[in-house]
């Protein structure tokens, strides 16, 4: 990739909600994209929309991120399609609300695998590509952005396992930033409270969608991070909902 070549990103959980919003914004900026989700039909539809929005090329892979080889498949797909990588957006996640004493063991394993282990493995596999992307773009470098959660910053009853997975992702990316930022690869996390997506519709009777953070606001924060120079590190960004204490989802 040269300075005149489009920047490229790999976005997980890209078929809906925050991931779809981020992928669409990057397509509008002319980025090449690798996108993934579990549903192949949704990805096919998304790829067409992203190309129409301005993405010069869209690679896609339908895969369950709980699979042990998912990270390897995605990194190899992006490398084959684009070579270098400008941004890795770790957006995919799963969650179950339950008290720690009652949390199903199989859901605990999947939550940790998708939200943390696969994200760590994908980061590890993507780092050589991100270093190449940073070397090819001396102004911006390359970025890793993880979608954490406010429950990974402030404990919230019912979110013990989900919050633990998101807290671990946040701390992991802080350490990756310390290790890689001198080479131009920035890593940071965004930790929002409830965002108005279909994944939060289950709580709409208690937390109206109108009071949640719009997807577009999270997209704006991601866009801002990706516009920064490589000299700027970004501490984890916590996004709270207006009218709350700032310590709850």
PDB file of C-alpha atoms in Angstrom:
ATOM      1  CA  UNK A   1       0.000   0.000   0.000  1.00  0.00           C
ATOM      2  CA  UNK A   2       1.308   3.443  -0.905  1.00  0.00           C
ATOM      3  CA  UNK A   3       0.220   6.853   0.320  1.00  0.00           C
ATOM      4  CA  UNK A   4      -2.012   7.164  -2.759  1.00  0.00           C
ATOM      5  CA  UNK A   5      -3.655   3.785  -2.147  1.00  0.00           C
ATOM      6  CA  UNK A   6      -6.903   3.569  -0.187  1.00  0.00           C
ATOM      7  CA  UNK A   7      -6.695   2.860   3.486  1.00  0.00           C
ATOM      8  CA  UNK A   8      -8.128  -0.512   4.462  1.00  0.00           C
ATOM      9  CA  UNK A   9      -9.905  -1.880   7.499  1.00  0.00           C
ATOM     10  CA  UNK A  10     -11.151  -5.167   8.896  1.00  0.00           C
ATOM     11  CA  UNK A  11     -14.441  -4.739  10.780  1.00  0.00           C
ATOM     12  CA  UNK A  12     -15.953  -7.566  12.823  1.00  0.00           C
ATOM     13  CA  UNK A  13     -19.670  -7.733  13.548  1.00  0.00           C
ATOM     14  CA  UNK A  14     -20.208  -5.553  10.497  1.00  0.00           C
ATOM     15  CA  UNK A  15     -23.664  -6.593   9.337  1.00  0.00           C
ATOM     16  CA  UNK A  16     -25.702  -4.523  11.790  1.00  0.00           C
ATOM     17  CA  UNK A  17     -25.666  -1.846  14.453  1.00  0.00           C
ATOM     18  CA  UNK A  18     -22.387  -0.176  15.333  1.00  0.00           C
ATOM     19  CA  UNK A  19     -20.296  -2.344  13.026  1.00  0.00           C
ATOM     20  CA  UNK A  20     -22.484  -1.557  10.025  1.00  0.00           C
ATOM     21  CA  UNK A  21     -22.342   2.142  10.833  1.00  0.00           C
ATOM     22  CA  UNK A  22     -18.544   2.112  11.058  1.00  0.00           C
ATOM     23  CA  UNK A  23     -18.136   0.102   7.851  1.00  0.00           C
ATOM     24  CA  UNK A  24     -20.489   2.454   5.992  1.00  0.00           C
ATOM     25  CA  UNK A  25     -18.603   5.551   7.167  1.00  0.00           C
ATOM     26  CA  UNK A  26     -15.280   4.067   6.077  1.00  0.00           C
ATOM     27  CA  UNK A  27     -16.749   3.131   2.692  1.00  0.00           C
ATOM     28  CA  UNK A  28     -17.875   6.731   2.278  1.00  0.00           C
ATOM     29  CA  UNK A  29     -14.258   7.765   2.872  1.00  0.00           C
ATOM     30  CA  UNK A  30     -13.106   5.362   0.144  1.00  0.00           C
ATOM     31  CA  UNK A  31     -11.574   2.696   2.372  1.00  0.00           C
ATOM     32  CA  UNK A  32     -11.159  -0.882   1.199  1.00  0.00           C
ATOM     33  CA  UNK A  33     -12.942  -3.185   3.627  1.00  0.00           C
ATOM     34  CA  UNK A  34     -12.934  -6.709   4.971  1.00  0.00           C
ATOM     35  CA  UNK A  35     -16.190  -7.387   6.799  1.00  0.00           C
ATOM     36  CA  UNK A  36     -17.406 -10.349   8.792  1.00  0.00           C
ATOM     37  CA  UNK A  37     -20.551 -11.547  10.517  1.00  0.00           C
ATOM     38  CA  UNK A  38     -22.267 -14.897  10.956  1.00  0.00           C
ATOM     39  CA  UNK A  39     -24.960 -14.542   8.276  1.00  0.00           C
ATOM     40  CA  UNK A  40     -23.702 -14.892   4.685  1.00  0.00           C
ATOM     41  CA  UNK A  41     -26.820 -13.334   3.127  1.00  0.00           C
ATOM     42  CA  UNK A  42     -26.546 -10.260   5.340  1.00  0.00           C
ATOM     43  CA  UNK A  43     -22.883  -9.888   4.369  1.00  0.00           C
ATOM     44  CA  UNK A  44     -23.682 -10.129   0.656  1.00  0.00           C
ATOM     45  CA  UNK A  45     -26.251  -7.361   1.034  1.00  0.00           C
ATOM     46  CA  UNK A  46     -23.830  -5.291   3.104  1.00  0.00           C
ATOM     47  CA  UNK A  47     -21.003  -5.674   0.577  1.00  0.00           C
ATOM     48  CA  UNK A  48     -23.198  -4.263  -2.171  1.00  0.00           C
ATOM     49  CA  UNK A  49     -24.160  -1.298   0.000  1.00  0.00           C
ATOM     50  CA  UNK A  50     -20.545  -0.608   0.927  1.00  0.00           C
ATOM     51  CA  UNK A  51     -19.414  -0.650  -2.694  1.00  0.00           C
ATOM     52  CA  UNK A  52     -22.261   1.712  -3.573  1.00  0.00           C
ATOM     53  CA  UNK A  53     -21.164   3.990  -0.709  1.00  0.00           C
ATOM     54  CA  UNK A  54     -17.628   4.255  -2.097  1.00  0.00           C
ATOM     55  CA  UNK A  55     -15.561   1.251  -1.002  1.00  0.00           C
ATOM     56  CA  UNK A  56     -13.292   0.283  -3.923  1.00  0.00           C
ATOM     57  CA  UNK A  57     -13.257  -3.367  -2.833  1.00  0.00           C
ATOM     58  CA  UNK A  58     -15.050  -5.377  -0.162  1.00  0.00           C
ATOM     59  CA  UNK A  59     -13.864  -8.787   1.036  1.00  0.00           C
ATOM     60  CA  UNK A  60     -16.287 -10.714   3.236  1.00  0.00           C
ATOM     61  CA  UNK A  61     -16.386 -13.861   5.309  1.00  0.00           C
ATOM     62  CA  UNK A  62     -19.324 -15.374   7.179  1.00  0.00           C
ATOM     63  CA  UNK A  63     -17.860 -17.008  10.272  1.00  0.00           C
ATOM     64  CA  UNK A  64     -18.727 -17.606  13.910  1.00  0.00           C
ATOM     65  CA  UNK A  65     -16.068 -15.833  15.942  1.00  0.00           C
ATOM     66  CA  UNK A  66     -16.366 -18.537  18.563  1.00  0.00           C
ATOM     67  CA  UNK A  67     -14.547 -20.847  16.128  1.00  0.00           C
ATOM     68  CA  UNK A  68     -10.886 -21.358  17.024  1.00  0.00           C
ATOM     69  CA  UNK A  69      -9.653 -20.642  13.484  1.00  0.00           C
ATOM     70  CA  UNK A  70     -11.848 -17.578  12.858  1.00  0.00           C
ATOM     71  CA  UNK A  71      -9.042 -15.077  13.499  1.00  0.00           C
ATOM     72  CA  UNK A  72      -6.659 -16.886  11.168  1.00  0.00           C
ATOM     73  CA  UNK A  73      -9.262 -17.010   8.405  1.00  0.00           C
ATOM     74  CA  UNK A  74     -10.006 -13.314   8.662  1.00  0.00           C
ATOM     75  CA  UNK A  75      -6.388 -12.171   8.757  1.00  0.00           C
ATOM     76  CA  UNK A  76      -5.561 -14.340   5.756  1.00  0.00           C
ATOM     77  CA  UNK A  77      -8.563 -13.040   3.814  1.00  0.00           C
ATOM     78  CA  UNK A  78      -7.595  -9.417   4.433  1.00  0.00           C
ATOM     79  CA  UNK A  79      -3.956 -10.042   3.570  1.00  0.00           C
ATOM     80  CA  UNK A  80      -4.927 -11.747   0.309  1.00  0.00           C
ATOM     81  CA  UNK A  81      -7.351  -8.943  -0.612  1.00  0.00           C
ATOM     82  CA  UNK A  82      -5.315  -5.898   0.442  1.00  0.00           C
ATOM     83  CA  UNK A  83      -1.877  -6.775   1.812  1.00  0.00           C
ATOM     84  CA  UNK A  84      -1.500  -4.139   4.511  1.00  0.00           C
ATOM     85  CA  UNK A  85      -4.136  -3.010   7.014  1.00  0.00           C
ATOM     86  CA  UNK A  86      -4.833   0.529   8.205  1.00  0.00           C
ATOM     87  CA  UNK A  87      -7.373  -0.268  10.911  1.00  0.00           C
ATOM     88  CA  UNK A  88      -8.714  -3.230  12.848  1.00  0.00           C
ATOM     89  CA  UNK A  89     -12.141  -2.620  14.381  1.00  0.00           C
ATOM     90  CA  UNK A  90     -13.013  -5.223  17.009  1.00  0.00           C
ATOM     91  CA  UNK A  91     -16.744  -4.691  17.192  1.00  0.00           C
ATOM     92  CA  UNK A  92     -18.304  -8.171  17.342  1.00  0.00           C
ATOM     93  CA  UNK A  93     -19.551  -9.293  20.707  1.00  0.00           C
ATOM     94  CA  UNK A  94     -22.079 -11.467  22.513  1.00  0.00           C
ATOM     95  CA  UNK A  95     -23.635 -11.047  25.909  1.00  0.00           C
ATOM     96  CA  UNK A  96     -26.051 -12.625  28.345  1.00  0.00           C
ATOM     97  CA  UNK A  97     -27.506 -10.734  31.286  1.00  0.00           C
ATOM     98  CA  UNK A  98     -27.497 -12.948  34.362  1.00  0.00           C
ATOM     99  CA  UNK A  99     -26.272 -12.869  37.910  1.00  0.00           C
ATOM    100  CA  UNK A 100     -22.834 -14.389  38.431  1.00  0.00           C
ATOM    101  CA  UNK A 101     -24.267 -17.180  40.602  1.00  0.00           C
ATOM    102  CA  UNK A 102     -26.652 -18.278  37.853  1.00  0.00           C
ATOM    103  CA  UNK A 103     -24.594 -17.706  34.712  1.00  0.00           C
ATOM    104  CA  UNK A 104     -24.722 -20.719  32.327  1.00  0.00           C
ATOM    105  CA  UNK A 105     -21.271 -22.267  31.855  1.00  0.00           C
ATOM    106  CA  UNK A 106     -21.657 -22.662  28.084  1.00  0.00           C
ATOM    107  CA  UNK A 107     -22.589 -18.982  27.705  1.00  0.00           C
ATOM    108  CA  UNK A 108     -19.617 -17.976  29.855  1.00  0.00           C
ATOM    109  CA  UNK A 109     -17.243 -19.845  27.554  1.00  0.00           C
ATOM    110  CA  UNK A 110     -18.751 -18.324  24.403  1.00  0.00           C
ATOM    111  CA  UNK A 111     -18.779 -14.803  25.833  1.00  0.00           C
ATOM    112  CA  UNK A 112     -15.103 -14.980  26.711  1.00  0.00           C
ATOM    113  CA  UNK A 113     -14.185 -16.625  23.399  1.00  0.00           C
ATOM    114  CA  UNK A 114     -15.951 -14.081  21.167  1.00  0.00           C
ATOM    115  CA  UNK A 115     -15.463 -10.908  23.198  1.00  0.00           C
ATOM    116  CA  UNK A 116     -11.897 -11.527  24.308  1.00  0.00           C
ATOM    117  CA  UNK A 117      -9.982 -14.560  23.053  1.00  0.00           C
ATOM    118  CA  UNK A 118     -10.786 -14.208  19.345  1.00  0.00           C
ATOM    119  CA  UNK A 119     -10.230 -10.445  19.536  1.00  0.00           C
ATOM    120  CA  UNK A 120      -6.805 -11.039  21.080  1.00  0.00           C
ATOM    121  CA  UNK A 121      -5.919 -13.649  18.498  1.00  0.00           C
ATOM    122  CA  UNK A 122      -7.126 -11.462  15.631  1.00  0.00           C
ATOM    123  CA  UNK A 123      -5.070  -8.552  16.949  1.00  0.00           C
ATOM    124  CA  UNK A 124      -2.013 -10.790  17.117  1.00  0.00           C
ATOM    125  CA  UNK A 125      -2.528 -12.032  13.553  1.00  0.00           C
ATOM    126  CA  UNK A 126      -3.249  -8.541  12.235  1.00  0.00           C
ATOM    127  CA  UNK A 127      -0.268  -6.774  13.806  1.00  0.00           C
ATOM    128  CA  UNK A 128       2.192  -7.522  10.953  1.00  0.00           C
ATOM    129  CA  UNK A 129      -0.368  -6.121   8.489  1.00  0.00           C
ATOM    130  CA  UNK A 130      -1.007  -3.093  10.692  1.00  0.00           C
ATOM    131  CA  UNK A 131       2.721  -2.378  10.944  1.00  0.00           C
ATOM    132  CA  UNK A 132       2.862  -2.435   7.137  1.00  0.00           C
ATOM    133  CA  UNK A 133      -0.109  -0.097   6.996  1.00  0.00           C
ATOM    134  CA  UNK A 134       1.547   2.280   9.455  1.00  0.00           C
ATOM    135  CA  UNK A 135       4.786   2.301   7.471  1.00  0.00           C
ATOM    136  CA  UNK A 136       2.857   3.122   4.297  1.00  0.00           C
ATOM    137  CA  UNK A 137       0.961   5.992   5.941  1.00  0.00           C
ATOM    138  CA  UNK A 138       3.470   8.091   7.914  1.00  0.00           C
ATOM    139  CA  UNK A 139       0.812  10.679   8.754  1.00  0.00           C
ATOM    140  CA  UNK A 140      -1.890   8.503  10.314  1.00  0.00           C
ATOM    141  CA  UNK A 141      -0.136   5.257  11.106  1.00  0.00           C
ATOM    142  CA  UNK A 142      -2.552   2.410  11.794  1.00  0.00           C
ATOM    143  CA  UNK A 143      -5.188   1.850  14.479  1.00  0.00           C
ATOM    144  CA  UNK A 144      -6.817  -0.890  16.496  1.00  0.00           C
ATOM    145  CA  UNK A 145     -10.178   0.123  17.950  1.00  0.00           C
ATOM    146  CA  UNK A 146     -12.011  -2.202  20.316  1.00  0.00           C
ATOM    147  CA  UNK A 147     -15.685  -1.746  21.178  1.00  0.00           C
ATOM    148  CA  UNK A 148     -15.700  -2.319  24.909  1.00  0.00           C
ATOM    149  CA  UNK A 149     -18.577  -1.328  27.224  1.00  0.00           C
ATOM    150  CA  UNK A 150     -19.200   0.973  30.122  1.00  0.00           C
ATOM    151  CA  UNK A 151     -19.807  -2.250  32.083  1.00  0.00           C
ATOM    152  CA  UNK A 152     -16.147  -3.036  31.474  1.00  0.00           C
ATOM    153  CA  UNK A 153     -15.224   0.221  33.238  1.00  0.00           C
ATOM    154  CA  UNK A 154     -17.845   0.364  36.000  1.00  0.00           C
ATOM    155  CA  UNK A 155     -19.320  -2.819  37.498  1.00  0.00           C
ATOM    156  CA  UNK A 156     -23.038  -3.331  36.918  1.00  0.00           C
ATOM    157  CA  UNK A 157     -25.129  -6.108  38.502  1.00  0.00           C
ATOM    158  CA  UNK A 158     -26.144  -8.695  35.934  1.00  0.00           C
ATOM    159  CA  UNK A 159     -23.169  -7.933  33.706  1.00  0.00           C
ATOM    160  CA  UNK A 160     -20.433  -9.720  35.642  1.00  0.00           C
ATOM    161  CA  UNK A 161     -19.287 -11.982  32.803  1.00  0.00           C
ATOM    162  CA  UNK A 162     -19.957  -9.577  29.942  1.00  0.00           C
ATOM    163  CA  UNK A 163     -18.325  -6.712  31.825  1.00  0.00           C
ATOM    164  CA  UNK A 164     -15.316  -8.862  32.708  1.00  0.00           C
ATOM    165  CA  UNK A 165     -14.776  -9.765  29.050  1.00  0.00           C
ATOM    166  CA  UNK A 166     -15.002  -6.136  27.997  1.00  0.00           C
ATOM    167  CA  UNK A 167     -12.728  -4.956  30.831  1.00  0.00           C
ATOM    168  CA  UNK A 168     -10.121  -7.494  29.778  1.00  0.00           C
ATOM    169  CA  UNK A 169     -10.313  -6.342  26.159  1.00  0.00           C
ATOM    170  CA  UNK A 170      -9.826  -2.746  27.276  1.00  0.00           C
ATOM    171  CA  UNK A 171      -6.742  -3.588  29.359  1.00  0.00           C
ATOM    172  CA  UNK A 172      -5.351  -5.789  26.600  1.00  0.00           C
ATOM    173  CA  UNK A 173      -5.527  -2.976  24.054  1.00  0.00           C
ATOM    174  CA  UNK A 174      -3.928  -0.524  26.488  1.00  0.00           C
ATOM    175  CA  UNK A 175      -0.918  -2.850  26.703  1.00  0.00           C
ATOM    176  CA  UNK A 176      -0.858  -3.367  22.930  1.00  0.00           C
ATOM    177  CA  UNK A 177      -0.744   0.408  22.522  1.00  0.00           C
ATOM    178  CA  UNK A 178       2.268   0.633  24.813  1.00  0.00           C
ATOM    179  CA  UNK A 179       4.012  -2.098  22.836  1.00  0.00           C
ATOM    180  CA  UNK A 180       3.158  -0.984  19.294  1.00  0.00           C
ATOM    181  CA  UNK A 181       2.523   2.780  19.212  1.00  0.00           C
ATOM    182  CA  UNK A 182       6.203   3.654  18.711  1.00  0.00           C
ATOM    183  CA  UNK A 183       5.935   1.730  15.432  1.00  0.00           C
ATOM    184  CA  UNK A 184       2.849   3.738  14.468  1.00  0.00           C
ATOM    185  CA  UNK A 185       0.128   1.295  15.534  1.00  0.00           C
ATOM    186  CA  UNK A 186      -2.268   2.981  17.972  1.00  0.00           C
ATOM    187  CA  UNK A 187      -4.717   0.878  20.045  1.00  0.00           C
ATOM    188  CA  UNK A 188      -7.668   2.184  22.001  1.00  0.00           C
ATOM    189  CA  UNK A 189     -11.135   1.240  23.229  1.00  0.00           C
ATOM    190  CA  UNK A 190     -14.542   2.867  23.158  1.00  0.00           C
ATOM    191  CA  UNK A 191     -16.772   1.962  26.106  1.00  0.00           C
ATOM    192  CA  UNK A 192     -20.340   3.151  25.558  1.00  0.00           C
ATOM    193  CA  UNK A 193     -23.445   2.805  27.666  1.00  0.00           C
ATOM    194  CA  UNK A 194     -26.553   1.475  25.905  1.00  0.00           C
ATOM    195  CA  UNK A 195     -26.468   2.198  22.178  1.00  0.00           C
ATOM    196  CA  UNK A 196     -29.721   2.242  20.197  1.00  0.00           C
ATOM    197  CA  UNK A 197     -29.435  -0.959  18.145  1.00  0.00           C
ATOM    198  CA  UNK A 198     -31.487  -4.116  17.773  1.00  0.00           C
ATOM    199  CA  UNK A 199     -29.204  -5.750  20.351  1.00  0.00           C
ATOM    200  CA  UNK A 200     -30.538  -3.410  23.061  1.00  0.00           C
ATOM    201  CA  UNK A 201     -34.217  -3.667  22.107  1.00  0.00           C
ATOM    202  CA  UNK A 202     -34.716  -6.203  24.916  1.00  0.00           C
ATOM    203  CA  UNK A 203     -34.460  -3.461  27.527  1.00  0.00           C
ATOM    204  CA  UNK A 204     -36.473  -0.795  25.700  1.00  0.00           C
ATOM    205  CA  UNK A 205     -39.309  -1.083  28.247  1.00  0.00           C
ATOM    206  CA  UNK A 206     -36.941   0.171  30.956  1.00  0.00           C
ATOM    207  CA  UNK A 207     -34.471   2.225  28.915  1.00  0.00           C
ATOM    208  CA  UNK A 208     -36.241   3.847  25.956  1.00  0.00           C
ATOM    209  CA  UNK A 209     -34.289   3.847  22.695  1.00  0.00           C
ATOM    210  CA  UNK A 210     -34.683   7.622  22.569  1.00  0.00           C
ATOM    211  CA  UNK A 211     -32.507   7.884  25.685  1.00  0.00           C
ATOM    212  CA  UNK A 212     -29.758   5.636  24.319  1.00  0.00           C
ATOM    213  CA  UNK A 213     -26.608   6.724  22.492  1.00  0.00           C
ATOM    214  CA  UNK A 214     -27.208   6.856  18.725  1.00  0.00           C
ATOM    215  CA  UNK A 215     -25.043   4.583  16.586  1.00  0.00           C
ATOM    216  CA  UNK A 216     -23.931   7.682  14.684  1.00  0.00           C
ATOM    217  CA  UNK A 217     -22.300   9.102  17.817  1.00  0.00           C
ATOM    218  CA  UNK A 218     -20.126   6.012  18.241  1.00  0.00           C
ATOM    219  CA  UNK A 219     -19.252   6.162  14.529  1.00  0.00           C
ATOM    220  CA  UNK A 220     -18.170   9.791  14.949  1.00  0.00           C
ATOM    221  CA  UNK A 221     -15.763   8.811  17.726  1.00  0.00           C
ATOM    222  CA  UNK A 222     -14.242   6.028  15.616  1.00  0.00           C
ATOM    223  CA  UNK A 223     -13.921   8.414  12.668  1.00  0.00           C
ATOM    224  CA  UNK A 224     -12.177  10.968  14.882  1.00  0.00           C
ATOM    225  CA  UNK A 225      -9.626   8.434  16.122  1.00  0.00           C
ATOM    226  CA  UNK A 226      -8.817   7.337  12.573  1.00  0.00           C
ATOM    227  CA  UNK A 227      -8.200  10.939  11.477  1.00  0.00           C
ATOM    228  CA  UNK A 228      -5.563  11.585  14.143  1.00  0.00           C
ATOM    229  CA  UNK A 229      -1.853  11.646  13.458  1.00  0.00           C
ATOM    230  CA  UNK A 230       0.220   8.654  14.476  1.00  0.00           C
ATOM    231  CA  UNK A 231       1.711  10.758  17.292  1.00  0.00           C
ATOM    232  CA  UNK A 232      -1.581  10.840  19.209  1.00  0.00           C
ATOM    233  CA  UNK A 233      -2.507   8.101  21.620  1.00  0.00           C
ATOM    234  CA  UNK A 234      -6.078   7.887  22.864  1.00  0.00           C
ATOM    235  CA  UNK A 235      -6.992   6.608  26.315  1.00  0.00           C
ATOM    236  CA  UNK A 236     -10.163   4.502  26.542  1.00  0.00           C
ATOM    237  CA  UNK A 237     -13.186   6.649  25.714  1.00  0.00           C
ATOM    238  CA  UNK A 238     -16.218   6.148  27.971  1.00  0.00           C
ATOM    239  CA  UNK A 239     -19.525   7.288  26.455  1.00  0.00           C
ATOM    240  CA  UNK A 240     -22.293   7.827  29.005  1.00  0.00           C
ATOM    241  CA  UNK A 241     -25.989   8.454  28.546  1.00  0.00           C
ATOM    242  CA  UNK A 242     -27.325  11.915  29.349  1.00  0.00           C
ATOM    243  CA  UNK A 243     -29.304  12.041  32.555  1.00  0.00           C
ATOM    244  CA  UNK A 244     -27.523   9.109  34.211  1.00  0.00           C
ATOM    245  CA  UNK A 245     -24.905   8.979  36.934  1.00  0.00           C
ATOM    246  CA  UNK A 246     -22.271   8.117  34.323  1.00  0.00           C
ATOM    247  CA  UNK A 247     -21.523   4.853  36.132  1.00  0.00           C
ATOM    248  CA  UNK A 248     -24.205   2.675  34.591  1.00  0.00           C
ATOM    249  CA  UNK A 249     -25.230   1.367  31.198  1.00  0.00           C
TER     250      UNK A 249
END
